[in-house]
């Protein structure tokens, strides 16, 4: 099955005829997940087919049975069977109205006490899994469903099951992997997670918080590799590739209006509002055919043949900005949403490139903290929020490369970080540390002629320098 089937459709199983009503997930040639009706009951049916159907089916079934054995909440297993040589199905309970923990966690109305409550429940769930010898390797927040204030674990295919409890090392690593899924700013809840976990698994009482946090940071750095998915076809992204161009789209914004811009960016730039016209880049606000305003930045070398040749040996600046935009989102740092990226090619050489982001009406930090205007009551909070961005960059070993005040936009008294084409994430702290001093010095220079802003940012800079 290479094309997503239209609903409704019928599926004959050993348990009877299943009427499939909604497609929840479709992986061509591999898997189909549907909401369906079986004997007047709403169910979820996972269908496995293709070359590795039997392996994926058995892995999913074993994982679900492991969840049940561990005594954690998981949708009831209603049936499973091999209908044909190439098609296997697993039928589970449909919980009805549910939300993923991912969606719940993103709610701005959620306060710290509510977040602690959800982390407490998740830590207990993981402790019980580990005691039963189950390790959920694919541990992200979409695999935890919230229903009637309870957490349900799904996706047995991401779990490994053994007959003995996980070793202390395995358990600590898996719990750290769970914490690495969250933005760095939520590391402040590590004490709550460790204490809740230790209440179920007493071996964790002796775990050192410092060592545990170090593992969390290492695993979060390892997870950064998932950002590369923005350069290939997958659930959230679509790419086009040929000898003449490469384009990547966020599926959320991939419509006819954005595709028209990618097809002829120069025409849109010519009709748009030019913000910058430099030797190596052009920045413009353009209006799409659907009246949406976006920001487009074009990179093209005009510094001679040698410079053009050397640039072709590296990733395009638009590609770097595209990846770094998604990196900031991964770290929970606000930045204009990256919508698409385009490279024009002549064989292996990239002749020019474009990055398209959402247009954010805003004021840059130098104007926001203008010494000639009256101080705003929001200044202390905004400066503190900028400090949080800087500390997150440092803890994540990310070097920005140009932390001038103009590269912080302030929208509704909330800061966003821009100008990402020089930003670099380092695997090793010793490589990052020398460049961090450059970011520190550049940011400090912003306020030398602005005493009020300097007074606001002095404690911010000190906290940034001392952060580890």
CSV table of C-alpha atoms in Angstrom, one decimal:
chain,number,residue,atom,x,y,z
A,1,UNK,CA,0.0,0.0,0.0
A,2,UNK,CA,1.7,3.1,-1.3
A,3,UNK,CA,-1.2,5.6,-1.3
A,4,UNK,CA,-3.2,6.6,1.8
A,5,UNK,CA,-6.6,4.9,1.6
A,6,UNK,CA,-9.8,7.0,1.5
A,7,UNK,CA,-12.1,6.5,4.5
A,8,UNK,CA,-14.3,4.8,5.3
A,9,UNK,CA,-13.2,1.4,4.2
A,10,UNK,CA,-13.6,-2.1,5.5
A,11,UNK,CA,-10.9,-4.5,6.8
A,12,UNK,CA,-11.6,-8.2,7.4
A,13,UNK,CA,-9.9,-9.6,10.4
A,14,UNK,CA,-10.2,-12.8,12.5
A,15,UNK,CA,-12.2,-10.8,15.0
A,16,UNK,CA,-14.7,-9.7,12.3
A,17,UNK,CA,-15.2,-6.8,9.9
A,18,UNK,CA,-13.5,-3.6,11.0
A,19,UNK,CA,-14.9,-0.4,9.6
A,20,UNK,CA,-12.0,2.1,9.4
A,21,UNK,CA,-13.2,5.7,9.9
A,22,UNK,CA,-10.1,7.9,10.3
A,23,UNK,CA,-6.4,7.5,9.3
A,24,UNK,CA,-4.3,8.5,12.2
A,25,UNK,CA,-0.9,7.7,10.7
A,26,UNK,CA,0.3,6.3,7.4
A,27,UNK,CA,3.8,5.2,6.5
A,28,UNK,CA,3.8,4.1,2.8
A,29,UNK,CA,4.8,0.5,2.4
A,30,UNK,CA,5.1,-0.1,6.1
A,31,UNK,CA,2.2,0.8,8.5
A,32,UNK,CA,-1.3,2.2,8.7
A,33,UNK,CA,-2.9,3.3,12.0
A,34,UNK,CA,-6.7,3.9,11.9
A,35,UNK,CA,-9.6,4.7,14.2
A,36,UNK,CA,-12.2,2.1,13.5
A,37,UNK,CA,-15.4,0.4,14.7
A,38,UNK,CA,-15.5,-3.3,15.6
A,39,UNK,CA,-18.7,-4.9,17.0
A,40,UNK,CA,-20.1,-1.4,17.8
A,41,UNK,CA,-16.9,-0.5,19.8
A,42,UNK,CA,-14.5,2.2,18.9
A,43,UNK,CA,-11.0,0.8,18.5
A,44,UNK,CA,-7.5,1.7,17.2
A,45,UNK,CA,-6.1,-0.7,14.6
A,46,UNK,CA,-2.4,-0.9,13.7
A,47,UNK,CA,-1.8,-2.6,10.3
A,48,UNK,CA,1.7,-3.8,9.5
A,49,UNK,CA,2.6,-4.8,5.9
A,50,UNK,CA,5.6,-4.9,3.6
A,51,UNK,CA,8.9,-6.7,3.8
A,52,UNK,CA,9.4,-6.2,7.6
A,53,UNK,CA,5.8,-6.5,8.6
A,54,UNK,CA,6.3,-9.5,10.8
A,55,UNK,CA,9.3,-8.0,12.7
A,56,UNK,CA,7.5,-4.7,13.4
A,57,UNK,CA,4.3,-6.5,14.4
A,58,UNK,CA,6.1,-8.7,16.9
A,59,UNK,CA,8.0,-5.8,18.3
A,60,UNK,CA,4.8,-3.8,18.8
A,61,UNK,CA,3.0,-6.8,20.4
A,62,UNK,CA,5.8,-7.6,22.7
A,63,UNK,CA,6.1,-4.0,23.9
A,64,UNK,CA,2.3,-3.7,24.6
A,65,UNK,CA,2.5,-7.0,26.6
A,66,UNK,CA,5.4,-5.6,28.5
A,67,UNK,CA,3.4,-2.5,29.4
A,68,UNK,CA,0.6,-4.7,30.6
A,69,UNK,CA,3.0,-6.8,32.7
A,70,UNK,CA,4.4,-3.7,34.3
A,71,UNK,CA,1.0,-2.7,35.5
A,72,UNK,CA,1.1,0.8,33.9
A,73,UNK,CA,-1.8,2.5,32.2
A,74,UNK,CA,-1.9,1.6,28.5
A,75,UNK,CA,-4.9,1.1,26.0
A,76,UNK,CA,-6.3,-2.4,26.5
A,77,UNK,CA,-5.1,-5.0,24.0
A,78,UNK,CA,-8.3,-6.3,22.3
A,79,UNK,CA,-6.8,-8.6,19.7
A,80,UNK,CA,-3.9,-9.3,17.3
A,81,UNK,CA,-3.5,-11.7,14.4
A,82,UNK,CA,-1.6,-12.5,11.2
A,83,UNK,CA,-4.4,-12.3,8.6
A,84,UNK,CA,-2.2,-13.0,5.7
A,85,UNK,CA,1.5,-13.6,5.0
A,86,UNK,CA,2.0,-9.8,4.4
A,87,UNK,CA,-0.6,-8.2,6.7
A,88,UNK,CA,-0.7,-8.2,10.5
A,89,UNK,CA,-3.0,-6.3,12.8
A,90,UNK,CA,-3.1,-5.2,16.4
A,91,UNK,CA,-6.4,-3.9,17.9
A,92,UNK,CA,-6.4,-1.8,21.0
A,93,UNK,CA,-8.9,0.2,23.0
A,94,UNK,CA,-9.7,3.7,21.7
A,95,UNK,CA,-9.5,5.9,24.8
A,96,UNK,CA,-11.7,8.5,23.2
A,97,UNK,CA,-11.0,12.2,24.0
A,98,UNK,CA,-7.3,12.3,24.7
A,99,UNK,CA,-4.4,14.7,24.3
A,100,UNK,CA,-0.7,13.8,24.1
A,101,UNK,CA,1.5,15.0,26.9
A,102,UNK,CA,3.3,17.0,24.3
A,103,UNK,CA,0.2,19.1,23.6
A,104,UNK,CA,-0.6,19.4,27.3
A,105,UNK,CA,2.9,20.5,28.2
A,106,UNK,CA,2.9,23.3,25.6
A,107,UNK,CA,-0.1,25.0,27.1
A,108,UNK,CA,0.9,28.4,28.3
A,109,UNK,CA,-1.7,28.2,31.1
A,110,UNK,CA,0.2,25.3,32.7
A,111,UNK,CA,1.9,26.5,35.9
A,112,UNK,CA,4.9,24.9,37.6
A,113,UNK,CA,2.9,22.9,40.1
A,114,UNK,CA,0.9,21.3,37.3
A,115,UNK,CA,4.1,20.6,35.4
A,116,UNK,CA,5.6,18.9,38.5
A,117,UNK,CA,2.4,16.8,38.8
A,118,UNK,CA,2.8,15.5,35.2
A,119,UNK,CA,6.5,14.8,35.7
A,120,UNK,CA,5.8,13.0,38.9
A,121,UNK,CA,3.3,10.7,37.1
A,122,UNK,CA,5.7,10.1,34.2
A,123,UNK,CA,8.6,9.3,36.6
A,124,UNK,CA,6.4,6.7,38.5
A,125,UNK,CA,5.3,5.2,35.2
A,126,UNK,CA,9.0,4.9,34.0
A,127,UNK,CA,10.1,3.4,37.3
A,128,UNK,CA,7.4,0.7,37.1
A,129,UNK,CA,8.4,-0.1,33.5
A,130,UNK,CA,12.1,-0.4,34.5
A,131,UNK,CA,11.3,-2.6,37.4
A,132,UNK,CA,9.4,-4.9,35.0
A,133,UNK,CA,12.3,-5.0,32.6
A,134,UNK,CA,10.8,-2.7,30.0
A,135,UNK,CA,12.8,0.1,28.5
A,136,UNK,CA,10.9,2.6,26.3
A,137,UNK,CA,13.7,3.6,23.9
A,138,UNK,CA,11.4,5.9,21.8
A,139,UNK,CA,10.5,8.0,24.8
A,140,UNK,CA,8.9,11.2,23.6
A,141,UNK,CA,5.9,13.1,24.8
A,142,UNK,CA,3.6,12.0,21.9
A,143,UNK,CA,3.9,8.5,23.2
A,144,UNK,CA,2.3,9.5,26.5
A,145,UNK,CA,-1.5,10.2,26.3
A,146,UNK,CA,-3.4,12.1,28.9
A,147,UNK,CA,-6.9,10.8,29.6
A,148,UNK,CA,-8.9,11.7,32.7
A,149,UNK,CA,-5.8,13.1,34.4
A,150,UNK,CA,-4.0,9.8,33.9
A,151,UNK,CA,-0.9,9.0,31.7
A,152,UNK,CA,-1.2,6.2,29.2
A,153,UNK,CA,1.9,4.8,27.5
A,154,UNK,CA,1.6,3.8,23.8
A,155,UNK,CA,3.9,2.6,21.0
A,156,UNK,CA,5.1,-0.8,22.1
A,157,UNK,CA,7.3,-0.9,19.0
A,158,UNK,CA,9.7,1.5,20.6
A,159,UNK,CA,10.2,-0.6,23.7
A,160,UNK,CA,12.6,-3.5,24.5
A,161,UNK,CA,11.5,-6.1,27.0
A,162,UNK,CA,13.6,-8.4,29.2
A,163,UNK,CA,12.7,-10.9,32.0
A,164,UNK,CA,14.7,-9.0,34.6
A,165,UNK,CA,14.6,-5.4,35.9
A,166,UNK,CA,16.8,-2.9,34.1
A,167,UNK,CA,20.2,-2.4,35.6
A,168,UNK,CA,20.8,0.8,37.5
A,169,UNK,CA,22.9,2.2,34.6
A,170,UNK,CA,20.2,1.4,32.0
A,171,UNK,CA,17.4,2.9,34.2
A,172,UNK,CA,19.3,6.1,34.9
A,173,UNK,CA,20.1,6.5,31.2
A,174,UNK,CA,16.5,6.0,30.1
A,175,UNK,CA,15.2,8.4,32.7
A,176,UNK,CA,17.8,11.0,31.6
A,177,UNK,CA,16.7,10.4,28.0
A,178,UNK,CA,13.2,11.3,29.1
A,179,UNK,CA,14.4,14.5,30.6
A,180,UNK,CA,16.4,15.3,27.5
A,181,UNK,CA,13.1,15.5,25.5
A,182,UNK,CA,12.2,18.7,27.4
A,183,UNK,CA,13.5,22.2,26.7
A,184,UNK,CA,16.6,23.0,28.8
A,185,UNK,CA,14.7,25.5,30.9
A,186,UNK,CA,12.7,22.6,32.4
A,187,UNK,CA,15.9,21.0,33.9
A,188,UNK,CA,14.9,22.9,37.0
A,189,UNK,CA,12.4,20.1,37.7
A,190,UNK,CA,15.1,17.4,37.9
A,191,UNK,CA,14.9,17.2,41.7
A,192,UNK,CA,11.2,16.5,41.4
A,193,UNK,CA,11.7,13.8,38.8
A,194,UNK,CA,14.5,12.1,40.8
A,195,UNK,CA,12.5,12.1,44.0
A,196,UNK,CA,9.3,10.7,42.4
A,197,UNK,CA,11.3,8.0,40.6
A,198,UNK,CA,13.2,7.1,43.8
A,199,UNK,CA,9.9,6.6,45.6
A,200,UNK,CA,9.3,3.6,43.3
A,201,UNK,CA,12.9,2.5,42.7
A,202,UNK,CA,14.9,3.0,45.8
A,203,UNK,CA,18.2,2.4,44.0
A,204,UNK,CA,17.8,6.0,42.6
A,205,UNK,CA,18.1,7.5,46.1
A,206,UNK,CA,21.8,7.5,45.7
A,207,UNK,CA,21.9,9.1,42.2
A,208,UNK,CA,23.8,12.3,42.1
A,209,UNK,CA,21.9,15.2,40.6
A,210,UNK,CA,25.0,16.7,39.0
A,211,UNK,CA,25.9,13.5,37.3
A,212,UNK,CA,22.3,12.9,36.2
A,213,UNK,CA,22.1,16.4,34.7
A,214,UNK,CA,25.4,15.9,32.9
A,215,UNK,CA,23.9,12.8,31.2
A,216,UNK,CA,20.7,14.8,30.3
A,217,UNK,CA,22.8,17.4,28.6
A,218,UNK,CA,24.8,14.8,26.7
A,219,UNK,CA,21.6,13.0,25.5
A,220,UNK,CA,20.0,16.3,24.5
A,221,UNK,CA,23.1,17.1,22.5
A,222,UNK,CA,22.8,13.6,20.9
A,223,UNK,CA,19.1,14.3,20.1
A,224,UNK,CA,20.1,17.4,18.0
A,225,UNK,CA,20.8,15.0,15.1
A,226,UNK,CA,17.0,14.8,14.6
A,227,UNK,CA,17.1,18.3,13.2
A,228,UNK,CA,18.6,16.9,10.1
A,229,UNK,CA,15.1,15.4,9.4
A,230,UNK,CA,14.2,18.9,8.2
A,231,UNK,CA,16.3,18.1,5.1
A,232,UNK,CA,14.3,15.0,4.0
A,233,UNK,CA,10.8,14.0,3.4
A,234,UNK,CA,9.1,13.0,6.6
A,235,UNK,CA,6.0,13.8,8.7
A,236,UNK,CA,6.8,17.5,9.2
A,237,UNK,CA,8.9,18.3,6.1
A,238,UNK,CA,8.8,18.0,2.4
A,239,UNK,CA,11.9,18.4,0.1
A,240,UNK,CA,12.4,18.8,-3.6
A,241,UNK,CA,15.8,18.0,-5.1
A,242,UNK,CA,17.3,18.2,-8.6
A,243,UNK,CA,20.6,19.2,-10.3
A,244,UNK,CA,19.2,22.8,-10.5
A,245,UNK,CA,17.8,23.3,-7.0
A,246,UNK,CA,17.1,22.0,-3.6
A,247,UNK,CA,14.1,23.1,-1.5
A,248,UNK,CA,12.8,22.2,1.9
A,249,UNK,CA,9.3,23.1,3.2
A,250,UNK,CA,7.7,22.9,6.6
A,251,UNK,CA,4.5,21.0,5.8
A,252,UNK,CA,2.6,23.2,8.1
A,253,UNK,CA,3.1,26.1,5.6
A,254,UNK,CA,3.5,24.2,2.4
A,255,UNK,CA,0.7,25.6,0.3
A,256,UNK,CA,0.4,27.1,-3.2
A,257,UNK,CA,1.3,30.6,-2.0
A,258,UNK,CA,4.6,29.5,-0.5
A,259,UNK,CA,5.4,27.3,-3.5
A,260,UNK,CA,4.9,30.3,-5.8
A,261,UNK,CA,7.5,32.2,-3.8
A,262,UNK,CA,10.0,29.3,-4.1
A,263,UNK,CA,9.3,29.1,-7.9
A,264,UNK,CA,10.2,32.8,-8.4
A,265,UNK,CA,11.8,34.4,-5.4
A,266,UNK,CA,13.4,37.3,-7.3
A,267,UNK,CA,10.0,38.6,-8.5
A,268,UNK,CA,8.6,38.6,-5.0
A,269,UNK,CA,11.8,40.4,-3.7
A,270,UNK,CA,11.5,43.0,-6.4
A,271,UNK,CA,7.8,43.7,-5.4
A,272,UNK,CA,8.6,43.6,-1.7
A,273,UNK,CA,10.0,46.0,0.9
A,274,UNK,CA,13.8,45.8,0.9
A,275,UNK,CA,15.2,46.0,4.5
A,276,UNK,CA,18.8,45.3,3.5
A,277,UNK,CA,20.7,45.3,0.2
A,278,UNK,CA,24.3,44.2,0.9
A,279,UNK,CA,27.1,42.6,-1.0
A,280,UNK,CA,26.4,39.1,0.2
A,281,UNK,CA,22.8,39.2,1.3
A,282,UNK,CA,19.4,40.8,0.6
A,283,UNK,CA,16.6,41.0,3.1
A,284,UNK,CA,13.0,41.8,2.2
A,285,UNK,CA,9.5,41.6,3.5
A,286,UNK,CA,7.2,40.1,0.8
A,287,UNK,CA,3.5,39.4,0.6
A,288,UNK,CA,2.4,36.0,-0.6
A,289,UNK,CA,-0.5,35.4,-2.9
A,290,UNK,CA,-2.6,34.5,0.2
A,291,UNK,CA,-1.8,37.9,1.7
A,292,UNK,CA,0.6,36.4,4.3
A,293,UNK,CA,3.7,38.5,5.0
A,294,UNK,CA,7.0,36.6,5.2
A,295,UNK,CA,10.7,37.6,5.5
A,296,UNK,CA,13.0,36.3,2.8
A,297,UNK,CA,16.8,36.5,3.0
A,298,UNK,CA,18.9,35.9,-0.1
A,299,UNK,CA,22.6,34.9,0.2
A,300,UNK,CA,24.8,35.4,-2.8
A,301,UNK,CA,28.5,36.1,-3.0
A,302,UNK,CA,29.7,39.1,-5.0
A,303,UNK,CA,33.3,39.0,-3.6
A,304,UNK,CA,34.9,37.4,-6.7
A,305,UNK,CA,35.4,33.9,-8.2
A,306,UNK,CA,37.6,32.6,-5.5
A,307,UNK,CA,35.2,33.4,-2.7
A,308,UNK,CA,32.3,32.0,-4.7
A,309,UNK,CA,34.3,28.8,-5.2
A,310,UNK,CA,35.2,28.5,-1.6
A,311,UNK,CA,31.5,29.0,-0.6
A,312,UNK,CA,30.5,26.0,-2.7
A,313,UNK,CA,32.6,23.7,-0.6
A,314,UNK,CA,30.5,24.5,2.5
A,315,UNK,CA,26.8,24.3,3.3
A,316,UNK,CA,24.9,27.3,2.1
A,317,UNK,CA,24.2,30.0,4.6
A,318,UNK,CA,20.4,29.5,4.0
A,319,UNK,CA,20.8,25.8,4.9
A,320,UNK,CA,22.6,26.7,8.1
A,321,UNK,CA,20.0,29.3,9.0
A,322,UNK,CA,17.2,26.7,8.3
A,323,UNK,CA,18.8,24.1,10.5
A,324,UNK,CA,19.7,26.6,13.2
A,325,UNK,CA,16.1,27.9,13.2
A,326,UNK,CA,14.9,24.4,14.0
A,327,UNK,CA,17.7,24.0,16.5
A,328,UNK,CA,16.5,27.0,18.5
A,329,UNK,CA,12.9,25.6,18.4
A,330,UNK,CA,14.4,22.3,19.7
A,331,UNK,CA,16.0,24.2,22.6
A,332,UNK,CA,12.8,26.2,23.3
A,333,UNK,CA,14.3,29.6,22.2
A,334,UNK,CA,11.9,31.8,20.3
A,335,UNK,CA,12.9,32.7,16.7
A,336,UNK,CA,10.8,33.6,13.6
A,337,UNK,CA,9.4,30.3,12.3
A,338,UNK,CA,11.4,28.8,9.4
A,339,UNK,CA,9.0,28.1,6.7
A,340,UNK,CA,11.1,27.1,3.7
A,341,UNK,CA,14.6,27.1,2.3
A,342,UNK,CA,15.9,27.1,-1.3
A,343,UNK,CA,19.3,26.6,-3.0
A,344,UNK,CA,19.9,27.3,-6.6
A,345,UNK,CA,22.6,24.9,-8.0
A,346,UNK,CA,24.8,24.6,-11.0
A,347,UNK,CA,25.8,20.9,-10.7
A,348,UNK,CA,27.5,20.6,-7.2
A,349,UNK,CA,27.9,24.4,-6.9
A,350,UNK,CA,25.4,26.5,-5.0
A,351,UNK,CA,25.0,29.8,-6.8
A,352,UNK,CA,22.6,31.4,-4.3
A,353,UNK,CA,20.3,30.4,-1.5
A,354,UNK,CA,17.2,31.7,0.3
A,355,UNK,CA,15.6,31.3,3.7
A,356,UNK,CA,12.0,32.2,4.2
A,357,UNK,CA,10.6,32.8,7.8
A,358,UNK,CA,7.5,34.1,9.2
A,359,UNK,CA,7.5,37.9,9.4
A,360,UNK,CA,7.4,39.1,13.0
A,361,UNK,CA,6.4,42.8,13.6
A,362,UNK,CA,8.7,43.8,16.4
A,363,UNK,CA,11.4,46.2,17.8
A,364,UNK,CA,15.0,45.2,18.1
A,365,UNK,CA,16.6,45.3,21.5
A,366,UNK,CA,18.7,48.4,20.9
A,367,UNK,CA,15.6,50.5,20.1
A,368,UNK,CA,13.5,48.8,22.8
A,369,UNK,CA,16.1,49.8,25.5
A,370,UNK,CA,16.6,53.2,23.9
A,371,UNK,CA,18.2,55.5,26.6
A,372,UNK,CA,16.4,58.5,25.2
A,373,UNK,CA,12.9,57.1,26.2
A,374,UNK,CA,11.3,56.6,29.5
A,375,UNK,CA,12.0,53.2,31.1
A,376,UNK,CA,9.3,50.6,30.7
A,377,UNK,CA,8.1,48.5,33.6
A,378,UNK,CA,8.7,45.4,31.4
A,379,UNK,CA,12.4,46.1,31.0
A,380,UNK,CA,13.6,43.9,33.9
A,381,UNK,CA,11.6,40.9,32.8
A,382,UNK,CA,12.6,41.3,29.1
A,383,UNK,CA,16.3,41.5,30.1
A,384,UNK,CA,15.9,38.4,32.3
A,385,UNK,CA,14.2,36.6,29.4
A,386,UNK,CA,17.2,37.5,27.2
A,387,UNK,CA,19.4,36.2,29.9
A,388,UNK,CA,17.5,32.9,29.8
A,389,UNK,CA,18.2,32.6,26.1
A,390,UNK,CA,21.9,33.3,26.6
A,391,UNK,CA,22.2,30.7,29.4
A,392,UNK,CA,20.4,28.1,27.3
A,393,UNK,CA,22.8,28.7,24.4
A,394,UNK,CA,25.8,28.3,26.8
A,395,UNK,CA,24.5,25.1,28.5
A,396,UNK,CA,23.8,23.7,25.0
A,397,UNK,CA,27.3,24.6,23.7
A,398,UNK,CA,25.8,26.9,20.9
A,399,UNK,CA,27.9,29.8,19.6
A,400,UNK,CA,25.8,32.5,17.9
A,401,UNK,CA,28.6,34.5,16.3
A,402,UNK,CA,27.0,38.0,16.3
A,403,UNK,CA,25.1,38.9,19.5
A,404,UNK,CA,24.5,42.5,18.7
A,405,UNK,CA,21.4,44.0,20.1
A,406,UNK,CA,19.8,44.2,16.7
A,407,UNK,CA,19.7,40.4,16.6
A,408,UNK,CA,17.3,40.3,19.5
A,409,UNK,CA,13.7,41.2,18.4
A,410,UNK,CA,11.2,42.1,21.0
A,411,UNK,CA,7.5,41.2,20.3
A,412,UNK,CA,4.9,41.8,22.9
A,413,UNK,CA,7.7,42.1,25.5
A,414,UNK,CA,9.1,38.7,24.6
A,415,UNK,CA,12.6,38.3,22.9
A,416,UNK,CA,13.3,36.4,19.8
A,417,UNK,CA,16.8,35.6,18.4
A,418,UNK,CA,17.6,36.1,14.7
A,419,UNK,CA,20.5,36.1,12.3
A,420,UNK,CA,21.3,32.4,12.6
A,421,UNK,CA,23.5,31.7,9.5
A,422,UNK,CA,26.7,31.8,11.5
A,423,UNK,CA,25.4,30.0,14.6
A,424,UNK,CA,27.2,26.7,15.4
A,425,UNK,CA,26.4,23.9,17.9
A,426,UNK,CA,29.5,22.2,19.4
A,427,UNK,CA,29.6,18.6,20.6
A,428,UNK,CA,32.5,19.3,22.9
A,429,UNK,CA,32.5,22.0,25.6
A,430,UNK,CA,36.2,22.7,25.3
A,431,UNK,CA,35.7,23.6,21.6
A,432,UNK,CA,32.8,25.9,22.5
A,433,UNK,CA,34.4,27.6,25.5
A,434,UNK,CA,36.8,29.8,23.6
A,435,UNK,CA,34.1,31.1,21.2
A,436,UNK,CA,31.7,31.7,24.1
A,437,UNK,CA,34.0,34.5,25.2
A,438,UNK,CA,33.5,36.2,21.8
A,439,UNK,CA,29.7,36.0,22.3
A,440,UNK,CA,30.1,37.3,25.8
A,441,UNK,CA,32.2,40.3,24.7
A,442,UNK,CA,30.1,41.2,21.8
A,443,UNK,CA,26.9,41.2,23.8
A,444,UNK,CA,28.5,43.3,26.6
A,445,UNK,CA,29.4,46.0,24.1
A,446,UNK,CA,25.8,46.6,23.2
A,447,UNK,CA,25.2,48.5,26.4
A,448,UNK,CA,28.4,50.5,27.1
A,449,UNK,CA,26.8,53.8,26.0
A,450,UNK,CA,23.5,53.0,27.7
A,451,UNK,CA,23.8,53.2,31.5
A,452,UNK,CA,20.3,52.1,32.3
A,453,UNK,CA,20.5,49.1,30.1
A,454,UNK,CA,24.0,48.3,31.3
A,455,UNK,CA,22.6,48.2,34.9
A,456,UNK,CA,19.9,45.9,33.8
A,457,UNK,CA,22.2,43.5,31.9
A,458,UNK,CA,25.2,43.5,34.3
A,459,UNK,CA,23.6,40.8,36.5
A,460,UNK,CA,22.3,39.0,33.4
A,461,UNK,CA,25.8,38.8,32.0
A,462,UNK,CA,27.3,37.7,35.3
A,463,UNK,CA,24.7,34.9,35.6
A,464,UNK,CA,25.4,33.9,32.0
A,465,UNK,CA,29.2,33.8,32.6
A,466,UNK,CA,28.8,31.6,35.7
A,467,UNK,CA,26.2,29.2,34.2
A,468,UNK,CA,27.4,25.7,33.6
